[in-house]
Structure formats: structure tokens, C-alpha cells
XYZ file of C-alpha atoms in Angstrom:
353
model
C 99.146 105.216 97.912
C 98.606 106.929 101.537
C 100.908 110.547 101.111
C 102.670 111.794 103.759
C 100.247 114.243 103.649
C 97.811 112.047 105.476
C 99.206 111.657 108.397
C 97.524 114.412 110.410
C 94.433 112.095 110.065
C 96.208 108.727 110.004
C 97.305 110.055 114.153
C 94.030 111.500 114.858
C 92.121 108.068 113.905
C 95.057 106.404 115.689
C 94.103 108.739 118.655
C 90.566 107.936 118.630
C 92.075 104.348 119.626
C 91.299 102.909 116.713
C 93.416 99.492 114.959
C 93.877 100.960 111.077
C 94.468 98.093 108.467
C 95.698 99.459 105.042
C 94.797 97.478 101.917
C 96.821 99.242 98.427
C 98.672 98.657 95.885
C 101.292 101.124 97.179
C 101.946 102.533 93.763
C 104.828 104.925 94.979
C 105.747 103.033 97.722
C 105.124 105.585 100.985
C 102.528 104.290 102.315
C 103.442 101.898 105.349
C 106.325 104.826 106.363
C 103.399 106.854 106.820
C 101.708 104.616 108.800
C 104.630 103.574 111.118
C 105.249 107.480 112.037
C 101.691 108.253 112.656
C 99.691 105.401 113.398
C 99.846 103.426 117.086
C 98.382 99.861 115.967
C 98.465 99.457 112.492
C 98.423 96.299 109.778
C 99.756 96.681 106.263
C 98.766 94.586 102.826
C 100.088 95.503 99.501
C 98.625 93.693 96.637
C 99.917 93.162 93.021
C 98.589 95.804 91.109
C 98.894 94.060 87.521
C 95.839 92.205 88.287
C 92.506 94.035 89.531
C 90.948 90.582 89.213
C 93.766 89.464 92.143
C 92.946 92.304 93.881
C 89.655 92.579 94.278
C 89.506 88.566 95.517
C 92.376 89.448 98.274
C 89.793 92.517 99.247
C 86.495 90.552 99.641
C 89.045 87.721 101.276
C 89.954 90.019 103.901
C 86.532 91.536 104.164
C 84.756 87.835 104.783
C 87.264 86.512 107.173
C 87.650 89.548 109.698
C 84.066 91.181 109.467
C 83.185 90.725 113.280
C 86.249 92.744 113.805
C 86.099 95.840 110.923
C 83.993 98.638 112.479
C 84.275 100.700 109.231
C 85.645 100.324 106.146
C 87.448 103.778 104.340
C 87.944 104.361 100.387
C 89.246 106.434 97.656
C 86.430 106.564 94.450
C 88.925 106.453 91.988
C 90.131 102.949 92.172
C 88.581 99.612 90.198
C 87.921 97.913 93.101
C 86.042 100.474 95.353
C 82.955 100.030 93.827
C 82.377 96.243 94.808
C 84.468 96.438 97.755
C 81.590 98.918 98.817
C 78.905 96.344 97.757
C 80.811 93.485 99.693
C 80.392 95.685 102.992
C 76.478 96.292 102.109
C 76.356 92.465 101.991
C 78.091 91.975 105.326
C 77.054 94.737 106.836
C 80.041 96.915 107.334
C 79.766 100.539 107.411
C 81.865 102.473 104.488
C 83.088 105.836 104.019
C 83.909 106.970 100.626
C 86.438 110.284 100.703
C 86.268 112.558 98.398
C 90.050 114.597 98.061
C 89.852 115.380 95.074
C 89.103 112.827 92.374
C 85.315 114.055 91.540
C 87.254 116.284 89.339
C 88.844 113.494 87.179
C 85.652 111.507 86.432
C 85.446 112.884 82.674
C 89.261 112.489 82.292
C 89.956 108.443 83.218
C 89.034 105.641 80.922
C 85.190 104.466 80.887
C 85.070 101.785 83.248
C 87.260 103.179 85.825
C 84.463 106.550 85.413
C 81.737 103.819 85.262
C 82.955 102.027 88.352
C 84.130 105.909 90.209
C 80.615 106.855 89.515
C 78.689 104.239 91.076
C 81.117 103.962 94.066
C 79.487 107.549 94.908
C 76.081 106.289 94.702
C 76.223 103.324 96.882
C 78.485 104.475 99.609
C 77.073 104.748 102.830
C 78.799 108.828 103.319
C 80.991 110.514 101.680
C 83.473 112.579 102.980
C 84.786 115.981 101.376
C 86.878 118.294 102.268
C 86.071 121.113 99.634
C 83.179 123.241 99.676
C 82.286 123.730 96.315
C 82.231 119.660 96.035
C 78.839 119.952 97.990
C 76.438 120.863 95.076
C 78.588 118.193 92.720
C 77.992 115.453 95.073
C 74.342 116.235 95.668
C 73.296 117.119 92.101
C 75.391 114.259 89.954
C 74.968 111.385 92.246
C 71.484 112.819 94.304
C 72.960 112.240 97.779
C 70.829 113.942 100.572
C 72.304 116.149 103.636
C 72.666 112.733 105.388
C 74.993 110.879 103.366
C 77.561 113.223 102.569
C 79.772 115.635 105.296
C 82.536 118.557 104.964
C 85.778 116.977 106.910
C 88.417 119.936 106.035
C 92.255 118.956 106.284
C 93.851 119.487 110.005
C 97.225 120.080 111.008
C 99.028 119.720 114.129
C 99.606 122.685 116.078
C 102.824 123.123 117.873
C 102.019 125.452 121.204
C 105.551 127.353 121.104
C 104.520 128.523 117.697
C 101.650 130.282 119.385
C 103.424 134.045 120.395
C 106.431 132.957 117.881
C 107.084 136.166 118.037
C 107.592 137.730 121.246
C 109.316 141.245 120.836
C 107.951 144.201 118.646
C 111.486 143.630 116.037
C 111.348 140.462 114.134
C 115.251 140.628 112.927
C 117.002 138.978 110.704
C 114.256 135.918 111.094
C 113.672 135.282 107.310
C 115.680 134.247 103.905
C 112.781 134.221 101.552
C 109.771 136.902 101.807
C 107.152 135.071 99.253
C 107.145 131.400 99.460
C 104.962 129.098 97.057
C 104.620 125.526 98.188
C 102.123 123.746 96.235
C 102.187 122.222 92.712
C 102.211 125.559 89.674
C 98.881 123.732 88.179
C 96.946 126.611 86.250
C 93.723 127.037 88.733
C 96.240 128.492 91.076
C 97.917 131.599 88.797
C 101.547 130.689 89.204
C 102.037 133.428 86.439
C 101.590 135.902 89.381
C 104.111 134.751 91.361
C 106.310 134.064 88.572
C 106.059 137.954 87.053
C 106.122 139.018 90.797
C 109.581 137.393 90.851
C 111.109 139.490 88.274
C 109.011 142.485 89.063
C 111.530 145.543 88.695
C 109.552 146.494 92.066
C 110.439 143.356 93.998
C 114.054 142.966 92.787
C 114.847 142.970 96.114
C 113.160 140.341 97.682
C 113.066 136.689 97.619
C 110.937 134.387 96.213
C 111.228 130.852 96.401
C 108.261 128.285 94.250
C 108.645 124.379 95.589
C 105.898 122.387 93.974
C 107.458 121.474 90.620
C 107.236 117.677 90.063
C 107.468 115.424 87.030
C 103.444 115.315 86.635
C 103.620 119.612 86.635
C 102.426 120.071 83.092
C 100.572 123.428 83.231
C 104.503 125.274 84.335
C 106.395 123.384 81.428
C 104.164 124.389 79.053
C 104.710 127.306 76.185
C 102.628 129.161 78.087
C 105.053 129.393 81.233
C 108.312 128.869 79.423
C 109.368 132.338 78.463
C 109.022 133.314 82.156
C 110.573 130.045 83.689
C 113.366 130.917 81.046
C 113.906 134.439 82.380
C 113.714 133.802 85.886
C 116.277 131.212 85.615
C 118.622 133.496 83.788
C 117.601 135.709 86.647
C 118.254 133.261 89.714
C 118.495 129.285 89.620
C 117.493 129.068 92.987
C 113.546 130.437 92.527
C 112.143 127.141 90.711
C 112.490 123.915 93.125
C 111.034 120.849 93.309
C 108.721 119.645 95.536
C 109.289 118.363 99.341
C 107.232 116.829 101.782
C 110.162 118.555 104.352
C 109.637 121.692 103.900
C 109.274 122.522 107.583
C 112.677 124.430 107.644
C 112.009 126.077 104.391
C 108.140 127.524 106.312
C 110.208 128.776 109.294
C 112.661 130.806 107.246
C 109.668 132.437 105.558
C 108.077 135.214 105.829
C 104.758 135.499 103.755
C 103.131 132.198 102.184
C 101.003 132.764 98.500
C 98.092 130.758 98.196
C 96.431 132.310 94.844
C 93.752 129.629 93.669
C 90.145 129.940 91.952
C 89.153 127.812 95.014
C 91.000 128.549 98.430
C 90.125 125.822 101.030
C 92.142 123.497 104.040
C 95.034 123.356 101.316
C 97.813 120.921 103.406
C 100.587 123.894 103.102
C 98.317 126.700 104.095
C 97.050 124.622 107.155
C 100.754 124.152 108.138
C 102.259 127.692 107.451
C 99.612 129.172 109.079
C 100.409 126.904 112.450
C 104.155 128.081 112.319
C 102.911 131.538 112.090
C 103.326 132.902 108.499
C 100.964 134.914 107.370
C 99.282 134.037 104.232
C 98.604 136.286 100.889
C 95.501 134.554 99.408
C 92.909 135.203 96.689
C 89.506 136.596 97.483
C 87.345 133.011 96.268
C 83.610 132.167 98.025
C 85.303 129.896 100.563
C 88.631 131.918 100.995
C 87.147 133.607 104.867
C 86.160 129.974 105.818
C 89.724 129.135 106.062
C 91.711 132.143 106.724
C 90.899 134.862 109.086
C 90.202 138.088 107.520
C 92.033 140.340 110.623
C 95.041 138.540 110.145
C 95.541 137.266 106.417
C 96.047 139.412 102.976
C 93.529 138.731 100.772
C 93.564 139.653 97.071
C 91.103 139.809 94.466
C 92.205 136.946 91.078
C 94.166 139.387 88.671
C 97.831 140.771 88.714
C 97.530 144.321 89.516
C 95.559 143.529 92.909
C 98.276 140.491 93.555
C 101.044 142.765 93.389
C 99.104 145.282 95.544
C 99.294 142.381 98.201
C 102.602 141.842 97.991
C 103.478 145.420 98.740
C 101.451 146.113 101.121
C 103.022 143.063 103.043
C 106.694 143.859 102.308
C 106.082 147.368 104.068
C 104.263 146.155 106.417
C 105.346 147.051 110.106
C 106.866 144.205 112.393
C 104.415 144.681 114.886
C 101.334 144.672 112.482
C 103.243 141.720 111.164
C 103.278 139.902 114.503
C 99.500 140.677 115.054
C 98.355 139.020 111.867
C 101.300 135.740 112.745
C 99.784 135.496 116.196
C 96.135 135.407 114.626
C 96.895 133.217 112.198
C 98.134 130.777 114.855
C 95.483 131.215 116.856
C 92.713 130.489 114.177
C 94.510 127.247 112.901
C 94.416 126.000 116.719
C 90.860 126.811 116.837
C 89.093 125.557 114.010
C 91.732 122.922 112.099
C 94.098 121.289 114.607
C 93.962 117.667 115.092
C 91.695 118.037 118.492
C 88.941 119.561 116.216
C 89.614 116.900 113.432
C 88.880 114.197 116.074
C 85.910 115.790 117.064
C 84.441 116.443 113.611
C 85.100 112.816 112.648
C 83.727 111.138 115.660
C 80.359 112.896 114.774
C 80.122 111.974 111.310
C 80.818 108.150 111.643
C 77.639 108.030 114.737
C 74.984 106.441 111.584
């Protein structure tokens, strides 16, 4: 399924003037929405999904009958048809991209074929796009792909210019309702035990936190781990735990401070987008964290508790016009190195092969 968090790069492709086709089995059924807001020219073909045997003929069908007019073709790894879908384009000579978001980490965790079929859809793809860092070494060590068949395409966002000064006086008023916002899915490489003892921190008990990211796939925060401190915070105040929305945008601009604690900090969609609307973001210290933040302007704390809550304090006293500095900056940084202009730019080069 294309997510609505595509569709910064569904418009920039669309900008680059190109015709996108889409070719799924729409499992949650978002896809062509996401295509009619964002894309120009677009054509959409959902296929059955209870047959992969159906789907892959429909695929080399459509491949066969409109090669002279498919300049590239795009996939995800973890699907059973990618892998001969890729071999199809070999044959005709199609150039494919393979993008990595993500799935590299589920290889050992899906059924063999699907990992036999994932794994050798890396190997025979012409590139392969990621947009994490630390996917680099995977990519070139598991599947031996050189310098020239794989490149870094980080998420974009698109950056609204009257977000740029947001602020314009030194007093920032009664701007906010929540002070620490979480807006990502609780999953346990991103420490939402900080921001859940945070919330009923004696020292915070007058602030706000707000968590949106809980969905019906959210294992790690149901489980026994979490569920004396979900228990207690919603004794505390129903309002903390929410599930998650792809509109959030009014939720951002009523914010004050966006947490982003992670093992691995990178072009995460909700970082990209708070940081355009000028929030500032509270972020752990990881090996990529300065690649996607900047330093002057962002809060950066080392993985444990006591430095977390260190953060948090430090931003809640913060002064308004230290906190307009680092809200200008942050704005400034996502317009220079992830808006959809740089996106285009980035992409353009990696498809010249």
C-alpha cells in the first residue's frame, strides 16, 4: 500500500514531470487517495491479492505491453513478486529501483520464501535506494553491492515559507496546549518508557504531554512491560495515550517541543515535518542524530533517563527568545537540506545510470 506518508515524493516525481503508474494490491486501501492529492498524471491498478500467481502474470502483462513507454520501474523488497518483476525488466531492458524503507530489517522475521525471494530482489536490482544510514554497511556486506548500485535518498518534507520567522516577536504567548509531543509509533528502539515516566514525573506535573502513535500493530506499549505505566498515566489523564493520525498538522502547531528518542535518529516523517512548522526537537545523541538535526538549534540527549529528563528541563525553562532562535534554525535547516526542491535534485542524480 502507498501511505500517506509518501506523498512528499509521490509530488516531487510528479514535479519532475513524470506519468507515475501504481501496480498493488492496496492492502489498506489508501493508496490511489494518495496519488490523486499528490500526483499530476497518474494511472492506478489494484490486483487480487489472494493469488501471487494472478499477480505476478498481470505484472509481466503490463511490463510486456507498455515497455517503450516505462522509463523506470520502482519496488518495495518485501513483496513475492518483486523479485521476478525485477528479472522481467533485466529481460526488457527497463531500469529498476529497489527502495529500501525499512524492510531489510524483517528479512529473518517473514516466512522462507518471501526472505528467499526479499533476498534476491536486493541482489539483482539495478540500485537500491535507502534512506537510513546505518542500512549502508547491511546492504553492502549481505548482498555485496558496490558504491554504484546503492544511494542514501533521506525523507523530504514540504516547507511552508510563512513558517520560516513563525515567530516574529521576542514573547511567544499563549501559542501552545501541549509542551512534549510524541508522534510516532511507542515500538521499543525508540524508549517510550522515557516519555511515559516523564509524564508522571512529580517534576513535570505541570506540563503536557501528549503520545499519538498507538495503533493496533503497537505491541512493544501493550506489553507487561509498559502496562503498569500506561495504567497509571491513564488514572492520571485519559487524554496522554492517543492513537495515531496521519492529520496531525493542528496537533504540531499547538506544540511546543517534539521527542524523537530512538537508537537510530534519521529523516523520521514527523521530525522532518515538525521541524518545518518550527518546533524544536528533543532528540537522542545516535551516530547519525547531527546529520539530521542541527546541533545550534535542537536538544540533544544522550539514551538513558536521567539525561532525557535533563532535556526536558532545560527546554521547559528555556527563554522565548532562545526558544525562537532554535524554531527559526530548525526551519531554516529543513528548507536547506530536506525540502522537496532538494529531494528532486537528489533523485534526478541517482536515476542518470
Amino acid at each position: 500500500t502507498l501511505e500517506p506518508k509518501a506523498s512528499y515524493q509521490i509530488e516531487s516525481i510528479s514535479n519532475l514531470g513524470y506519468h507515475i503508474t501504481l501496480i498493488t494490491s492496496d492492502t489498506y486501501g489508501r493508496s490511489e487517495q494518495v496519488l490523486r492529492d499528490n500526483a499530476k498524471s497518474y494511472s492506478f491498478f489494484k490486483y487480487p491479492r489472494k493469488s501471487i500467481f494472478v499477480q505476478q502474470l498481470l505484472i509481466i502483462k503490463y511490463l510486456f505491453f507498455k515497455r517503450d513507454f516505462i522509463e523506470y520501474v520502482i519496488c518495495t523488497p518485501m513483496s513475492y513478486t518483486t523479485f521476478f518483476t525485477i528479472l522481467i525488466c533485466k529481460f526488457l531492458n527497463i531500469k529498476n529501483l529497489l527502495l529500501e524503507w525499512g524492510s531489510i530489517t524483517d528479512l529473518s522475521k517473514v516466512n522462507f520464501l518471501l526472505g528467499f525471494l526479499a533476498s534476491n530482489a536486493y541482489k539483482v536490482s539495478n540500485k537500491i535506494l535507502y534512506k537510513e544510514p546505518h542500512f549502508k554497511r547491511i546492504l553492502e556486506n549481505l548482498f555485496g553491492k558496490t558504491r554504484n548500485q546503492i544511494s542514501f535518498l533521506p525523507n523530504c518534507i514540504k516547507v511552508d515559507k510563512k513558517y520560516q520567522n513563525r515567530f516574529k516577536k521576542n514573547k511567544l504567548g499563549d501559542n501552545f496546549m501541549i509542551d512534549f509531543l510524541w508522534a510516532n509509533r511507542p515500538i521499543w528502539r525508540r524508549y517510550p518508557e522515557y516519555f511515559l515516566k516523564a509524564s508522571l514525573d512529580k517534576d513535570f506535573e505541570n506540563n503536557n504531554f501528549r503520545m499519538y502513535g498507538v495503533n493496533n500493530k503497537t505491541k512493544d506499549i501493550k506489553s507487561e512491560r509498559f502496562s503498569r505505566l500506561i495504567d497509571l498515566i491513564n488514572k492520571k489523564d485519559s487524554k496522554i495515550i492517543n492513537l495515531y493520525s496521519y492529520e496531525l498538522k493542528k496537533i504540531f502547531l499547538s506544540s511546543k517541543f517534539f521527542i524523537l528518542a530512538s537508537r537510530d535518529v534519521y529523516g523520521n516523517n514527523s521530525l522532518l515535518e515538525t521541524m518545518s512548522l518550527g518546533i524544536v526537537p528533543i532528540v537522542s545523541h545516535t551516530p547519525w542524530t547531527e546529520q539530521f538535526v542541527p546541533v545550534d538549534s535542537a536538544i540533544i540527549f544522550k539514551n538513558n533517563y536521567v539525561s532525557f529528563k535533563k532535556a526536558l528541563l532545560f527546554a521547559r525553562n528555556m527563554t522565548d527568545e532562545e526558544y525562537i532562535r532554535r524554531s527559526n534554525g530548525v526551519v531554516n535547516w529543513v528548507s536547506k537540506y530536506f525540502s522537496n526542491q532538494i529531494w528532486e535534485e537528489r533523485f534526478l542524480n541517482i536515476i542518470k545510470f
